[in-house]
């Protein structure tokens, strides 16, 4: 289920926002619509890990494996842009779902790898971001990407993620809703839930008030 719409470069939204959205729609809107952002320990840890993963944009060779870091990604169909922590290219025998690489012989199959702190989750919060990365690579390279990995630092292990139709549909729906909210300047109401306790924006969101006002309106009234 891919939309027919093609977004322009000016309309692109950060791919990393899919994870915020999957955590909480309001959190996404506070960050991306209202441009509000508060760093707490959790986000700082996340940033440091990403800085490490984005350390160098070079290719390392390990026999039949090439690794690229910080690869720029874009999908005009989803209307998102961002960077992949790591994309691995595995050398394969035939051209199916593979690409040619400059100055390299043979065919190479890309596999996105996302780095996360913590451990594998029961929800799709992390998987939607990986899936969006895979969909960007597919659009950029004109191939299909059936799988990717999420590496979790806490358990030092990879979760293999199948890029299936259900996950793709979730990504398409999130991207569409993100664009609708962004275009309408909409911030959903706060609803107190289990995610609020660890949310980096809870102090400005004040979820227990159940407010439907934007943070700007809330602050204005508080100042008055
Ligand atoms: S505090 Fe709760 S409702 Fe508010 S943005 Fe965070 S997760 Fe969403």
PDB file of C-alpha atoms and ligand atoms in Angstrom:
ATOM      1  CA  UNK A   1       0.000   0.000   0.000  1.00  0.00           C
ATOM      2  CA  UNK A   2       2.122   2.852  -1.296  1.00  0.00           C
ATOM      3  CA  UNK A   3       0.660   6.282  -1.867  1.00  0.00           C
ATOM      4  CA  UNK A   4       0.586   7.704  -5.417  1.00  0.00           C
ATOM      5  CA  UNK A   5       1.577  11.072  -4.037  1.00  0.00           C
ATOM      6  CA  UNK A   6       5.142  12.281  -4.494  1.00  0.00           C
ATOM      7  CA  UNK A   7       6.345  14.879  -2.014  1.00  0.00           C
ATOM      8  CA  UNK A   8       8.733  17.643  -2.999  1.00  0.00           C
ATOM      9  CA  UNK A   9      12.122  18.099  -1.345  1.00  0.00           C
ATOM     10  CA  UNK A  10      10.752  21.111   0.563  1.00  0.00           C
ATOM     11  CA  UNK A  11       8.027  18.929   2.073  1.00  0.00           C
ATOM     12  CA  UNK A  12      10.309  16.199   3.417  1.00  0.00           C
ATOM     13  CA  UNK A  13      10.096  15.421   7.130  1.00  0.00           C
ATOM     14  CA  UNK A  14      12.790  13.792   9.301  1.00  0.00           C
ATOM     15  CA  UNK A  15      12.740  10.019   9.011  1.00  0.00           C
ATOM     16  CA  UNK A  16      13.759   9.778  12.675  1.00  0.00           C
ATOM     17  CA  UNK A  17      10.339  11.244  13.528  1.00  0.00           C
ATOM     18  CA  UNK A  18       8.669   7.918  12.776  1.00  0.00           C
ATOM     19  CA  UNK A  19      10.066   6.565  15.998  1.00  0.00           C
ATOM     20  CA  UNK A  20       8.774   9.596  17.941  1.00  0.00           C
ATOM     21  CA  UNK A  21       5.374   9.154  16.317  1.00  0.00           C
ATOM     22  CA  UNK A  22       5.270   5.435  17.104  1.00  0.00           C
ATOM     23  CA  UNK A  23       6.091   6.288  20.731  1.00  0.00           C
ATOM     24  CA  UNK A  24       3.396   8.969  20.948  1.00  0.00           C
ATOM     25  CA  UNK A  25       1.705  11.124  18.276  1.00  0.00           C
ATOM     26  CA  UNK A  26       1.697  14.095  20.607  1.00  0.00           C
ATOM     27  CA  UNK A  27       5.406  13.732  21.289  1.00  0.00           C
ATOM     28  CA  UNK A  28       6.066  13.762  17.552  1.00  0.00           C
ATOM     29  CA  UNK A  29       3.933  16.886  17.095  1.00  0.00           C
ATOM     30  CA  UNK A  30       5.593  18.691  20.006  1.00  0.00           C
ATOM     31  CA  UNK A  31       9.001  18.059  18.480  1.00  0.00           C
ATOM     32  CA  UNK A  32       8.284  18.395  14.802  1.00  0.00           C
ATOM     33  CA  UNK A  33       5.218  20.649  14.592  1.00  0.00           C
ATOM     34  CA  UNK A  34       5.863  22.914  17.552  1.00  0.00           C
ATOM     35  CA  UNK A  35       9.652  22.546  17.322  1.00  0.00           C
ATOM     36  CA  UNK A  36       9.798  21.780  21.010  1.00  0.00           C
ATOM     37  CA  UNK A  37      12.614  19.631  22.245  1.00  0.00           C
ATOM     38  CA  UNK A  38      13.969  18.745  25.640  1.00  0.00           C
ATOM     39  CA  UNK A  39      16.914  16.505  26.122  1.00  0.00           C
ATOM     40  CA  UNK A  40      16.879  14.178  29.039  1.00  0.00           C
ATOM     41  CA  UNK A  41      19.311  11.460  29.858  1.00  0.00           C
ATOM     42  CA  UNK A  42      17.604   8.996  27.569  1.00  0.00           C
ATOM     43  CA  UNK A  43      17.742  11.195  24.486  1.00  0.00           C
ATOM     44  CA  UNK A  44      21.309  12.234  25.261  1.00  0.00           C
ATOM     45  CA  UNK A  45      22.340   8.596  25.469  1.00  0.00           C
ATOM     46  CA  UNK A  46      20.579   7.955  22.200  1.00  0.00           C
ATOM     47  CA  UNK A  47      22.356  10.875  20.535  1.00  0.00           C
ATOM     48  CA  UNK A  48      25.759   9.737  21.730  1.00  0.00           C
ATOM     49  CA  UNK A  49      25.158   6.266  20.355  1.00  0.00           C
ATOM     50  CA  UNK A  50      24.068   7.767  17.064  1.00  0.00           C
ATOM     51  CA  UNK A  51      27.109  10.025  16.931  1.00  0.00           C
ATOM     52  CA  UNK A  52      29.249   6.924  17.290  1.00  0.00           C
ATOM     53  CA  UNK A  53      27.321   5.070  14.649  1.00  0.00           C
ATOM     54  CA  UNK A  54      27.588   8.148  12.404  1.00  0.00           C
ATOM     55  CA  UNK A  55      31.265   8.570  13.226  1.00  0.00           C
ATOM     56  CA  UNK A  56      32.685   8.101   9.788  1.00  0.00           C
ATOM     57  CA  UNK A  57      31.234   7.915   6.310  1.00  0.00           C
ATOM     58  CA  UNK A  58      33.638   5.358   4.905  1.00  0.00           C
ATOM     59  CA  UNK A  59      33.523   1.832   3.621  1.00  0.00           C
ATOM     60  CA  UNK A  60      35.221  -1.044   5.405  1.00  0.00           C
ATOM     61  CA  UNK A  61      35.808  -4.270   3.576  1.00  0.00           C
ATOM     62  CA  UNK A  62      35.439  -7.665   5.152  1.00  0.00           C
ATOM     63  CA  UNK A  63      35.693 -10.223   2.333  1.00  0.00           C
ATOM     64  CA  UNK A  64      32.216 -10.210   0.882  1.00  0.00           C
ATOM     65  CA  UNK A  65      30.878  -7.487   3.141  1.00  0.00           C
ATOM     66  CA  UNK A  66      31.049  -3.726   2.717  1.00  0.00           C
ATOM     67  CA  UNK A  67      29.789  -1.329   5.370  1.00  0.00           C
ATOM     68  CA  UNK A  68      28.697   2.253   4.823  1.00  0.00           C
ATOM     69  CA  UNK A  69      27.879   4.625   7.665  1.00  0.00           C
ATOM     70  CA  UNK A  70      25.643   7.685   7.684  1.00  0.00           C
ATOM     71  CA  UNK A  71      24.229   6.979   4.254  1.00  0.00           C
ATOM     72  CA  UNK A  72      21.805   9.772   3.288  1.00  0.00           C
ATOM     73  CA  UNK A  73      18.290   8.452   2.668  1.00  0.00           C
ATOM     74  CA  UNK A  74      15.269   9.903   0.968  1.00  0.00           C
ATOM     75  CA  UNK A  75      11.836   8.770  -0.122  1.00  0.00           C
ATOM     76  CA  UNK A  76       9.638  11.180  -2.045  1.00  0.00           C
ATOM     77  CA  UNK A  77       6.823   8.637  -1.780  1.00  0.00           C
ATOM     78  CA  UNK A  78       6.893   8.627   2.019  1.00  0.00           C
ATOM     79  CA  UNK A  79       8.057  12.249   2.141  1.00  0.00           C
ATOM     80  CA  UNK A  80      10.935  11.583   4.537  1.00  0.00           C
ATOM     81  CA  UNK A  81      14.667  12.075   4.614  1.00  0.00           C
ATOM     82  CA  UNK A  82      17.384  11.056   7.053  1.00  0.00           C
ATOM     83  CA  UNK A  83      20.469   8.931   7.469  1.00  0.00           C
ATOM     84  CA  UNK A  84      21.018   5.216   7.962  1.00  0.00           C
ATOM     85  CA  UNK A  85      23.287   4.355  10.899  1.00  0.00           C
ATOM     86  CA  UNK A  86      24.781   1.529   8.860  1.00  0.00           C
ATOM     87  CA  UNK A  87      24.001  -0.118   5.558  1.00  0.00           C
ATOM     88  CA  UNK A  88      25.729  -3.419   4.952  1.00  0.00           C
ATOM     89  CA  UNK A  89      26.296  -4.597   1.389  1.00  0.00           C
ATOM     90  CA  UNK A  90      26.659  -8.351   1.055  1.00  0.00           C
ATOM     91  CA  UNK A  91      28.192  -9.681  -2.136  1.00  0.00           C
ATOM     92  CA  UNK A  92      25.834 -12.087  -3.901  1.00  0.00           C
ATOM     93  CA  UNK A  93      25.974 -14.291  -6.983  1.00  0.00           C
ATOM     94  CA  UNK A  94      23.144 -12.811  -9.034  1.00  0.00           C
ATOM     95  CA  UNK A  95      21.534  -9.458  -9.694  1.00  0.00           C
ATOM     96  CA  UNK A  96      18.214 -10.134  -7.905  1.00  0.00           C
ATOM     97  CA  UNK A  97      17.652  -7.378  -5.326  1.00  0.00           C
ATOM     98  CA  UNK A  98      21.279  -6.344  -5.685  1.00  0.00           C
ATOM     99  CA  UNK A  99      23.149  -3.322  -7.027  1.00  0.00           C
ATOM    100  CA  UNK A 100      26.496  -2.499  -8.595  1.00  0.00           C
ATOM    101  CA  UNK A 101      28.889  -0.435  -6.488  1.00  0.00           C
ATOM    102  CA  UNK A 102      31.577   1.932  -7.761  1.00  0.00           C
ATOM    103  CA  UNK A 103      35.007   0.303  -8.132  1.00  0.00           C
ATOM    104  CA  UNK A 104      33.676  -3.020  -6.842  1.00  0.00           C
ATOM    105  CA  UNK A 105      33.108  -6.173  -8.838  1.00  0.00           C
ATOM    106  CA  UNK A 106      29.927  -8.193  -8.679  1.00  0.00           C
ATOM    107  CA  UNK A 107      26.513  -7.617  -7.183  1.00  0.00           C
ATOM    108  CA  UNK A 108      25.828  -6.316  -3.682  1.00  0.00           C
ATOM    109  CA  UNK A 109      22.680  -6.628  -1.605  1.00  0.00           C
ATOM    110  CA  UNK A 110      22.003  -3.778   0.861  1.00  0.00           C
ATOM    111  CA  UNK A 111      20.784  -4.431   4.400  1.00  0.00           C
ATOM    112  CA  UNK A 112      20.003  -1.525   6.763  1.00  0.00           C
ATOM    113  CA  UNK A 113      21.210  -1.847  10.357  1.00  0.00           C
ATOM    114  CA  UNK A 114      19.882   0.531  13.007  1.00  0.00           C
ATOM    115  CA  UNK A 115      21.601   0.982  16.399  1.00  0.00           C
ATOM    116  CA  UNK A 116      19.504   1.410  19.518  1.00  0.00           C
ATOM    117  CA  UNK A 117      20.161   1.574  23.204  1.00  0.00           C
ATOM    118  CA  UNK A 118      18.119  -0.792  25.357  1.00  0.00           C
ATOM    119  CA  UNK A 119      16.775  -4.129  24.295  1.00  0.00           C
ATOM    120  CA  UNK A 120      14.302  -5.505  21.745  1.00  0.00           C
ATOM    121  CA  UNK A 121      10.758  -4.248  22.230  1.00  0.00           C
ATOM    122  CA  UNK A 122       7.402  -5.915  21.896  1.00  0.00           C
ATOM    123  CA  UNK A 123       6.053  -2.929  19.940  1.00  0.00           C
ATOM    124  CA  UNK A 124       7.080  -1.757  16.459  1.00  0.00           C
ATOM    125  CA  UNK A 125       8.574   1.548  17.697  1.00  0.00           C
ATOM    126  CA  UNK A 126      12.069   0.716  16.459  1.00  0.00           C
ATOM    127  CA  UNK A 127      10.964  -1.469  13.575  1.00  0.00           C
ATOM    128  CA  UNK A 128       9.029   1.287  11.777  1.00  0.00           C
ATOM    129  CA  UNK A 129      12.174   3.400  11.582  1.00  0.00           C
ATOM    130  CA  UNK A 130      14.193   0.504  10.151  1.00  0.00           C
ATOM    131  CA  UNK A 131      11.395  -0.301   7.712  1.00  0.00           C
ATOM    132  CA  UNK A 132      11.283   3.335   6.541  1.00  0.00           C
ATOM    133  CA  UNK A 133      15.039   3.186   5.955  1.00  0.00           C
ATOM    134  CA  UNK A 134      14.594   0.025   3.882  1.00  0.00           C
ATOM    135  CA  UNK A 135      11.794   1.669   1.885  1.00  0.00           C
ATOM    136  CA  UNK A 136      14.028   4.683   1.186  1.00  0.00           C
ATOM    137  CA  UNK A 137      16.817   2.393  -0.045  1.00  0.00           C
ATOM    138  CA  UNK A 138      14.346   0.515  -2.233  1.00  0.00           C
ATOM    139  CA  UNK A 139      13.127   3.743  -3.810  1.00  0.00           C
ATOM    140  CA  UNK A 140      16.661   5.085  -4.278  1.00  0.00           C
ATOM    141  CA  UNK A 141      18.068   1.862  -5.733  1.00  0.00           C
ATOM    142  CA  UNK A 142      15.037   0.342  -7.474  1.00  0.00           C
ATOM    143  CA  UNK A 143      15.245  -2.997  -5.669  1.00  0.00           C
ATOM    144  CA  UNK A 144      13.440  -4.881  -2.886  1.00  0.00           C
ATOM    145  CA  UNK A 145      14.871  -5.183   0.605  1.00  0.00           C
ATOM    146  CA  UNK A 146      13.352  -8.092   2.488  1.00  0.00           C
ATOM    147  CA  UNK A 147      15.201  -7.724   5.811  1.00  0.00           C
ATOM    148  CA  UNK A 148      17.245  -5.509   8.078  1.00  0.00           C
ATOM    149  CA  UNK A 149      18.612  -5.590  11.619  1.00  0.00           C
ATOM    150  CA  UNK A 150      18.351  -3.580  14.815  1.00  0.00           C
ATOM    151  CA  UNK A 151      21.400  -3.815  17.053  1.00  0.00           C
ATOM    152  CA  UNK A 152      20.606  -3.288  20.755  1.00  0.00           C
ATOM    153  CA  UNK A 153      23.517  -2.075  22.874  1.00  0.00           C
ATOM    154  CA  UNK A 154      22.153  -3.260  26.202  1.00  0.00           C
ATOM    155  CA  UNK A 155      22.005  -6.869  25.108  1.00  0.00           C
ATOM    156  CA  UNK A 156      24.718  -6.542  22.421  1.00  0.00           C
ATOM    157  CA  UNK A 157      22.574  -8.470  19.978  1.00  0.00           C
ATOM    158  CA  UNK A 158      20.817  -7.983  16.684  1.00  0.00           C
ATOM    159  CA  UNK A 159      17.131  -8.396  16.087  1.00  0.00           C
ATOM    160  CA  UNK A 160      16.440  -9.539  12.557  1.00  0.00           C
ATOM    161  CA  UNK A 161      13.458  -7.636  11.139  1.00  0.00           C
ATOM    162  CA  UNK A 162      11.422  -8.874   8.183  1.00  0.00           C
ATOM    163  CA  UNK A 163      10.260  -5.931   6.089  1.00  0.00           C
ATOM    164  CA  UNK A 164       6.798  -7.378   5.521  1.00  0.00           C
ATOM    165  CA  UNK A 165       3.598  -5.855   4.140  1.00  0.00           C
ATOM    166  CA  UNK A 166       2.082  -5.130   7.563  1.00  0.00           C
ATOM    167  CA  UNK A 167       5.145  -3.169   8.675  1.00  0.00           C
ATOM    168  CA  UNK A 168       5.288  -1.293   5.367  1.00  0.00           C
ATOM    169  CA  UNK A 169       1.612  -0.375   5.661  1.00  0.00           C
ATOM    170  CA  UNK A 170       2.234   0.944   9.172  1.00  0.00           C
ATOM    171  CA  UNK A 171       5.080   3.114   7.900  1.00  0.00           C
ATOM    172  CA  UNK A 172       2.973   4.473   5.028  1.00  0.00           C
ATOM    173  CA  UNK A 173       0.104   5.305   7.411  1.00  0.00           C
ATOM    174  CA  UNK A 174       2.449   7.020   9.897  1.00  0.00           C
ATOM    175  CA  UNK A 175       4.164   9.056   7.182  1.00  0.00           C
ATOM    176  CA  UNK A 176       0.810  10.146   5.776  1.00  0.00           C
ATOM    177  CA  UNK A 177      -0.523  11.166   9.185  1.00  0.00           C
ATOM    178  CA  UNK A 178       2.718  12.992  10.014  1.00  0.00           C
ATOM    179  CA  UNK A 179       2.356  15.060   6.845  1.00  0.00           C
ATOM    180  CA  UNK A 180      -1.325  15.783   7.536  1.00  0.00           C
ATOM    181  CA  UNK A 181      -0.565  16.931  11.077  1.00  0.00           C
ATOM    182  CA  UNK A 182       2.401  18.974   9.908  1.00  0.00           C
ATOM    183  CA  UNK A 183       0.403  20.664   7.130  1.00  0.00           C
ATOM    184  CA  UNK A 184      -2.460  21.445   9.541  1.00  0.00           C
ATOM    185  CA  UNK A 185      -0.174  22.506  12.419  1.00  0.00           C
ATOM    186  CA  UNK A 186      -2.024  19.989  14.566  1.00  0.00           C
ATOM    187  CA  UNK A 187      -0.908  18.801  18.010  1.00  0.00           C
ATOM    188  CA  UNK A 188      -2.996  15.946  19.433  1.00  0.00           C
ATOM    189  CA  UNK A 189      -4.345  16.111  22.990  1.00  0.00           C
ATOM    190  CA  UNK A 190      -2.279  14.757  25.845  1.00  0.00           C
ATOM    191  CA  UNK A 191      -3.412  11.402  27.121  1.00  0.00           C
ATOM    192  CA  UNK A 192      -1.595  10.012  30.145  1.00  0.00           C
ATOM    193  CA  UNK A 193      -0.272   6.517  29.457  1.00  0.00           C
ATOM    194  CA  UNK A 194       2.542   4.097  30.244  1.00  0.00           C
ATOM    195  CA  UNK A 195       4.983   5.893  27.897  1.00  0.00           C
ATOM    196  CA  UNK A 196       4.649   9.221  29.730  1.00  0.00           C
ATOM    197  CA  UNK A 197       6.915   8.203  32.613  1.00  0.00           C
ATOM    198  CA  UNK A 198       9.987   7.891  30.368  1.00  0.00           C
ATOM    199  CA  UNK A 199       9.004  10.611  27.906  1.00  0.00           C
ATOM    200  CA  UNK A 200      11.587  13.356  27.397  1.00  0.00           C
ATOM    201  CA  UNK A 201       8.813  15.939  26.900  1.00  0.00           C
ATOM    202  CA  UNK A 202       6.591  15.181  29.873  1.00  0.00           C
ATOM    203  CA  UNK A 203       7.432  18.438  31.676  1.00  0.00           C
ATOM    204  CA  UNK A 204       6.165  20.589  28.848  1.00  0.00           C
ATOM    205  CA  UNK A 205       3.460  18.147  27.761  1.00  0.00           C
ATOM    206  CA  UNK A 206       1.834  17.930  31.228  1.00  0.00           C
ATOM    207  CA  UNK A 207      -0.090  14.795  30.226  1.00  0.00           C
ATOM    208  CA  UNK A 208      -1.963  14.508  33.530  1.00  0.00           C
ATOM    209  CA  UNK A 209      -3.822  17.710  32.676  1.00  0.00           C
ATOM    210  CA  UNK A 210      -5.114  15.944  29.574  1.00  0.00           C
ATOM    211  CA  UNK A 211      -4.743  19.206  27.745  1.00  0.00           C
ATOM    212  CA  UNK A 212      -5.798  19.524  24.158  1.00  0.00           C
ATOM    213  CA  UNK A 213      -4.136  22.905  23.873  1.00  0.00           C
ATOM    214  CA  UNK A 214      -0.849  23.380  22.135  1.00  0.00           C
ATOM    215  CA  UNK A 215       2.144  23.894  24.370  1.00  0.00           C
ATOM    216  CA  UNK A 216       2.388  27.464  23.150  1.00  0.00           C
ATOM    217  CA  UNK A 217      -1.182  28.182  24.291  1.00  0.00           C
ATOM    218  CA  UNK A 218      -0.525  26.433  27.595  1.00  0.00           C
ATOM    219  CA  UNK A 219       2.611  28.473  28.265  1.00  0.00           C
ATOM    220  CA  UNK A 220       0.869  31.707  27.306  1.00  0.00           C
ATOM    221  CA  UNK A 221      -1.887  31.060  29.807  1.00  0.00           C
ATOM    222  CA  UNK A 222       0.572  29.951  32.493  1.00  0.00           C
ATOM    223  CA  UNK A 223       2.522  33.217  32.058  1.00  0.00           C
ATOM    224  CA  UNK A 224      -0.700  35.256  32.179  1.00  0.00           C
TER     225      UNK A 224
HETATM  226  S1  LIG B   1       4.193  12.925  28.209  1.00  0.00           S
HETATM  227 FE1  LIG B   1       2.910  11.254  27.435  1.00  0.00          FE
HETATM  228  S2  LIG B   1       1.266  12.246  26.206  1.00  0.00           S
HETATM  229 FE2  LIG B   1       2.921  13.735  26.526  1.00  0.00          FE
HETATM  230  S3  LIG B   1       4.195  13.587  24.720  1.00  0.00           S
HETATM  231 FE3  LIG B   1       5.105  12.256  26.275  1.00  0.00          FE
HETATM  232  S4  LIG B   1       4.221  10.234  25.930  1.00  0.00           S
HETATM  233 FE4  LIG B   1       2.952  11.730  24.811  1.00  0.00          FE
END
